[in-house]
Short mmCIF file of C-alpha atoms in Angstrom, two decimals:
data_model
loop_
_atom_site.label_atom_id
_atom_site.label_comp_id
_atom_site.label_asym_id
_atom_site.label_seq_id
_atom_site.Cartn_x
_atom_site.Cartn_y
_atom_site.Cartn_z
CA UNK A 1 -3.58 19.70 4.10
CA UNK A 2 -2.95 15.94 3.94
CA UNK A 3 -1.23 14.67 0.69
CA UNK A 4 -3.94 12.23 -0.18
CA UNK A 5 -7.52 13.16 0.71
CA UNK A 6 -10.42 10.36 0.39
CA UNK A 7 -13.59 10.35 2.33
CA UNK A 8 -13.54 7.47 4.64
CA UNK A 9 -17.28 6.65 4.12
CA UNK A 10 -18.46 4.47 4.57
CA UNK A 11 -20.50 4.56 0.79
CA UNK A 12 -23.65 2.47 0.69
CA UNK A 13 -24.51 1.02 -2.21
CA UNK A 14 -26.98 -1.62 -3.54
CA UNK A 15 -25.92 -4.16 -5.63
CA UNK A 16 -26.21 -3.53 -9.39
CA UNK A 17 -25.48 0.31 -8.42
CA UNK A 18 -22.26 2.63 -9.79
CA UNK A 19 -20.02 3.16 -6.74
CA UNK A 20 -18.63 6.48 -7.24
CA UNK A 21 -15.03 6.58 -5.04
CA UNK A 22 -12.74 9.90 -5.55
CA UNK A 23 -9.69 10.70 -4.15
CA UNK A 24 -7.60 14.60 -4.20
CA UNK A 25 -3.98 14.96 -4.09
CA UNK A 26 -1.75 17.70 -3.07
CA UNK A 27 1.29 17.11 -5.04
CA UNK A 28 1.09 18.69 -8.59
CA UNK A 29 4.74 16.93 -9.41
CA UNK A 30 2.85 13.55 -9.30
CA UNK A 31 2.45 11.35 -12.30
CA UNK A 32 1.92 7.95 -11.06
CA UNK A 33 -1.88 7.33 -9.73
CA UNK A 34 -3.31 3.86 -8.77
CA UNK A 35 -6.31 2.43 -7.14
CA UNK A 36 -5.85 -0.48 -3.96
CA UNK A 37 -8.85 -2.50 -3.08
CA UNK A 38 -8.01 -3.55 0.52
CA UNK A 39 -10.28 -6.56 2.15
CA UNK A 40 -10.01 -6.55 5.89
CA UNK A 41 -6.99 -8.02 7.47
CA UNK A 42 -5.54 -8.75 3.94
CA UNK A 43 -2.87 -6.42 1.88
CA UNK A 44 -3.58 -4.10 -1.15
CA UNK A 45 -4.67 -5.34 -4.28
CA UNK A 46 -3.82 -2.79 -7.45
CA UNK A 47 -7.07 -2.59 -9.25
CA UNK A 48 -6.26 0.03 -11.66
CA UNK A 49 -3.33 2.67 -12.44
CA UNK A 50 -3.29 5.74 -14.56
CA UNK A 51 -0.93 8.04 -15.89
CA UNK A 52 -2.34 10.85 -18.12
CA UNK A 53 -5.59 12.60 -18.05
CA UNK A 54 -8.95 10.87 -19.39
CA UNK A 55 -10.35 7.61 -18.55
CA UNK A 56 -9.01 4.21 -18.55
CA UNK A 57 -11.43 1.32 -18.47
CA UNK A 58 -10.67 -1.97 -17.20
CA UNK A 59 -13.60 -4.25 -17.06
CA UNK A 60 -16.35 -2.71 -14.19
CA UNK A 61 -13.48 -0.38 -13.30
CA UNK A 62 -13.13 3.16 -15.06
CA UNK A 63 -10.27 5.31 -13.61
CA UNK A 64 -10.56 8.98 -14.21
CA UNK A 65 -7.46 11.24 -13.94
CA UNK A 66 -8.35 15.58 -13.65
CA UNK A 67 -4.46 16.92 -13.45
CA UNK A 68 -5.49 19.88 -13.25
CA UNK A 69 -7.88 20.18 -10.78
CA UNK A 70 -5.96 17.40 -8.97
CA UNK A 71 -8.62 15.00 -8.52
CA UNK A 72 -8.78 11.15 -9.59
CA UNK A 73 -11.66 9.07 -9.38
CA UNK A 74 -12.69 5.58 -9.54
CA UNK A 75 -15.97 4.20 -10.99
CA UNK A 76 -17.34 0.62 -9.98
CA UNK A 77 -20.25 -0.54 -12.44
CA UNK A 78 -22.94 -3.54 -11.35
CA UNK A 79 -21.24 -3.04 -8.09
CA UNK A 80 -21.48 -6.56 -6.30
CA UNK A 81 -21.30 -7.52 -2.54
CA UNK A 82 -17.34 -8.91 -3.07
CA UNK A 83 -16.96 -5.02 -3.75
CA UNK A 84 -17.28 -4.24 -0.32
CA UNK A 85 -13.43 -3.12 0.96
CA UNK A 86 -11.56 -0.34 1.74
CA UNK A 87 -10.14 1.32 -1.52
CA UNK A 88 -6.84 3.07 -1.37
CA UNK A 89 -5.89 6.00 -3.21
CA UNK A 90 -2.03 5.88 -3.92
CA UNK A 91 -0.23 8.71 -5.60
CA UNK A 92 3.36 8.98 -6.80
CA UNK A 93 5.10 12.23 -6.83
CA UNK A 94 8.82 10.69 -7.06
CA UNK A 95 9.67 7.38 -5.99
CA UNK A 96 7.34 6.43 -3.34
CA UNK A 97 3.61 5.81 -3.14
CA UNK A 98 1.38 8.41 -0.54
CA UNK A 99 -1.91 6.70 0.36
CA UNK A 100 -5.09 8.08 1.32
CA UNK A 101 -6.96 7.01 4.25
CA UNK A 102 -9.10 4.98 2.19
CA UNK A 103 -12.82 4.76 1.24
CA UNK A 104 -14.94 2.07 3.09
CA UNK A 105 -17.58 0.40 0.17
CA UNK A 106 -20.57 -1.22 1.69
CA UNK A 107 -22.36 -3.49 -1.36
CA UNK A 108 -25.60 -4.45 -0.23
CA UNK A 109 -27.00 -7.24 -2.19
CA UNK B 1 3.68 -13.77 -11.91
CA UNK B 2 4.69 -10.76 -9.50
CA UNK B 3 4.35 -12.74 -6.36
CA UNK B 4 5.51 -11.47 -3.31
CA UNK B 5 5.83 -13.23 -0.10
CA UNK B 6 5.95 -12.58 3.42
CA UNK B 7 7.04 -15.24 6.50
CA UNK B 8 5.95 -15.06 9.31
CA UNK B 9 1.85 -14.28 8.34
CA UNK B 10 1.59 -13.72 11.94
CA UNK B 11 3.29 -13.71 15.59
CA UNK B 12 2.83 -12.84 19.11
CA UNK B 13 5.99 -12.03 20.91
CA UNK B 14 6.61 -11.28 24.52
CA UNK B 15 7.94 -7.50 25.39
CA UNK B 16 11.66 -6.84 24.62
CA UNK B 17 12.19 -9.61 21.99
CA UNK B 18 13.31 -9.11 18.74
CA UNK B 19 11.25 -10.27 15.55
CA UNK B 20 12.29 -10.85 12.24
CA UNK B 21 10.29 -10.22 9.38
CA UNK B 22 11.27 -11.92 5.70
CA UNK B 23 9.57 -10.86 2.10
CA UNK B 24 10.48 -11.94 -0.65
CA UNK B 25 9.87 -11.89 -4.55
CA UNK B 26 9.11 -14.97 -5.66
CA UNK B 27 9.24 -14.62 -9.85
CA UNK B 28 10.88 -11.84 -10.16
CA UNK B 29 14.20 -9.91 -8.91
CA UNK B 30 13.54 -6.60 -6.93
CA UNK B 31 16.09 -3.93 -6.87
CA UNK B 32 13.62 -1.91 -4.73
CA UNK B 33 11.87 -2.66 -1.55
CA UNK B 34 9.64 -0.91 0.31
CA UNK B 35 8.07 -1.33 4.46
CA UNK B 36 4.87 -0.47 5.48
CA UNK B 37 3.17 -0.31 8.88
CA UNK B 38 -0.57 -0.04 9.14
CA UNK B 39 -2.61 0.14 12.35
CA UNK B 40 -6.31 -0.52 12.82
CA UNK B 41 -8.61 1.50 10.44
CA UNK B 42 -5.41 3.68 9.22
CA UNK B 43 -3.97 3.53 5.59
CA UNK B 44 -0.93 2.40 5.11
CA UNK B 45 2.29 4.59 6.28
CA UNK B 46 5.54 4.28 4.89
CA UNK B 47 7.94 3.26 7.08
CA UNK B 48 11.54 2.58 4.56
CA UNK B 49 12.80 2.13 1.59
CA UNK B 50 15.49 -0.38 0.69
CA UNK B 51 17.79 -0.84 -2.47
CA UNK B 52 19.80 -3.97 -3.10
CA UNK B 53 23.07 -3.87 -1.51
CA UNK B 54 22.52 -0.23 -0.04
CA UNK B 55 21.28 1.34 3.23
CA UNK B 56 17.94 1.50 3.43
CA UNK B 57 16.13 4.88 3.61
CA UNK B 58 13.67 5.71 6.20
CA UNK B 59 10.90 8.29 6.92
CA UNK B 60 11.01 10.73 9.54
CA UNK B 61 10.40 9.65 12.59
CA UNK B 62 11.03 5.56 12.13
CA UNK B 63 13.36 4.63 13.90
CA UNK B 64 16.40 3.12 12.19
CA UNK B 65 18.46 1.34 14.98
CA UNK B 66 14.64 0.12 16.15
CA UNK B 67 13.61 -1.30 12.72
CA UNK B 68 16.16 -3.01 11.00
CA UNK B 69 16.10 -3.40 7.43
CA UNK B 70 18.31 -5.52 5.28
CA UNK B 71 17.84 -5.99 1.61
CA UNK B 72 20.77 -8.70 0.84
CA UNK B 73 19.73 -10.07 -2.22
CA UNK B 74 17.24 -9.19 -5.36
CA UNK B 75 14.69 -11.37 -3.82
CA UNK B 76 14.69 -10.68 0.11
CA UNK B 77 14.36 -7.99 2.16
CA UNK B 78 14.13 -8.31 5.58
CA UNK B 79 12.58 -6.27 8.80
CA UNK B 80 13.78 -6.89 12.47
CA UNK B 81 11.53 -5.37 15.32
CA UNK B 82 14.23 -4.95 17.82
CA UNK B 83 12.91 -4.65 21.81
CA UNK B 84 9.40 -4.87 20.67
CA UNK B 85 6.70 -2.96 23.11
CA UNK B 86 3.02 -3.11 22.92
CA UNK B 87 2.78 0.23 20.68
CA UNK B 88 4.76 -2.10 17.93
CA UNK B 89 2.06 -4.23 17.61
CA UNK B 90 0.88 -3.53 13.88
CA UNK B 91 0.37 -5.35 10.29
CA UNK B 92 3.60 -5.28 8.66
CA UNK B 93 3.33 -4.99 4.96
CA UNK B 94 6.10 -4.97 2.35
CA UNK B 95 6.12 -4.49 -1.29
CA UNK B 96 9.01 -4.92 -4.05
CA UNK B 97 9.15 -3.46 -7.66
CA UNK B 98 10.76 -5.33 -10.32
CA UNK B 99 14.28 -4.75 -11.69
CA UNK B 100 13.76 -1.89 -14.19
CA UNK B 101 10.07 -1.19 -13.71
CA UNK B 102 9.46 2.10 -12.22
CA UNK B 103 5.44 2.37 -11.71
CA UNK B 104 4.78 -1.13 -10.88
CA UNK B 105 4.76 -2.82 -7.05
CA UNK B 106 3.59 -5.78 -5.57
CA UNK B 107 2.41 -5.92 -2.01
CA UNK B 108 3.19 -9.07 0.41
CA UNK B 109 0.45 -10.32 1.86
CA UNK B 110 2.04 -8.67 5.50
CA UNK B 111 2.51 -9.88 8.78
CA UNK B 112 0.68 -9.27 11.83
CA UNK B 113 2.63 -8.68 14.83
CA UNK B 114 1.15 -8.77 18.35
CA UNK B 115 3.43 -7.60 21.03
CA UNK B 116 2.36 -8.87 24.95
#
């Protein structure tokens, strides 16, 4: 089982929509869980982090963190055609980030 | 703030050279620094970890006496590609996380290396 499990997608949306990316991790010991956007040919981009279960809201962004079931998601309201990248998964168990494969967002306007 | 930058953005190298690779924090002093390689339509695989003034750590299976990785200072780190081949040909990325910060880290904007 891979540490970091995302489908690679790609997920369609239209514009306006709720993208709807998740993202299940292996490692129960982790704490540390963040969210990349990743244009093509460019670096990572930290869109969100979260530490403890709930939600965490930043702007279109929501973050939600399931410890127990392992399982963090990421919400993207009035999705919009700059949307469309890869987004990483990153989890840290100790002192290094694990990425998933990543989840290709298509925007469509 | 958190900038991190990375020299060369891209190069093409014959076979069997070496290439060095510099990133650096530009605001802010990073006691950790971390190498990434990622290939076409892959996510990103750590390759080493480095710590001001000590040996850097590396993953299984990177080669240490291949990839060279110096971290000299609180604002550079650097990787040399020594005897590059084809199969190094990759996009380079590095990240640093501020002095006494332990969740935050700020990704270079990597290099692209083409090996002919």
């Amino acid at each position: 089982q891979k540490e970091v499990e995302q489908n690679s997608g790609p997920l369609s949306v239209p514009e306006g929509a709720i993208a709807s990316l998740n993202c299940t991790y292996s490692d129960r010991v982790s704490q540390s869980f963040f969210w990349y956007r990743q244009y093509s040919g460019k670096s990572p981009e930290l869109i969100m982090s979260i530490y403890s279960n709930g939600d965490k809201e930043d702007g279109r962004f929501t973050a939600q963190l399931n410890k127990a079931s392992q399982y963090v998601s990421l919400l993207i309201r009035d999705s919009q055609p700059s949307d469309s990248a890869t987004y990483l998964c990153a989890v840290r168990p100790f002192q290094k980030l694990v990425f998933g494969t990543g989840t290709r967002l298509l925007v469509s306007p | 703030g958190a900038v991190v930058s990375q020299h060369p953005s891209r190069v093409i190298c014959k076979s069997g050279t070496s290439v060095k690779i510099e990133c650096r924090s530009l605001d802010f002093q990073a006691t950790t620094m971390f190498w990434y390689r990622q290939f076409p339509k892959k996510s990103l695989m750590l390759m080493a970890t480095s710590n001001e003034g000590s040996k850097a750590t590396y993953e299984q299976g990177v080669e240490k006496d291949k990839f060279l990785i110096n971290h000299a200072s609180l604002t550079l780190s650097t990787l040399t590609v020594t005897s590059a081949h084809p199969e190094d040909s990759s996009f380079y990325i590095c990240s640093a996380r501020p002095r006494g910060q332990y969740n935050e880290q700020f990704f270079g904007p990597g290099t692209r290396l083409t090996v002919l």
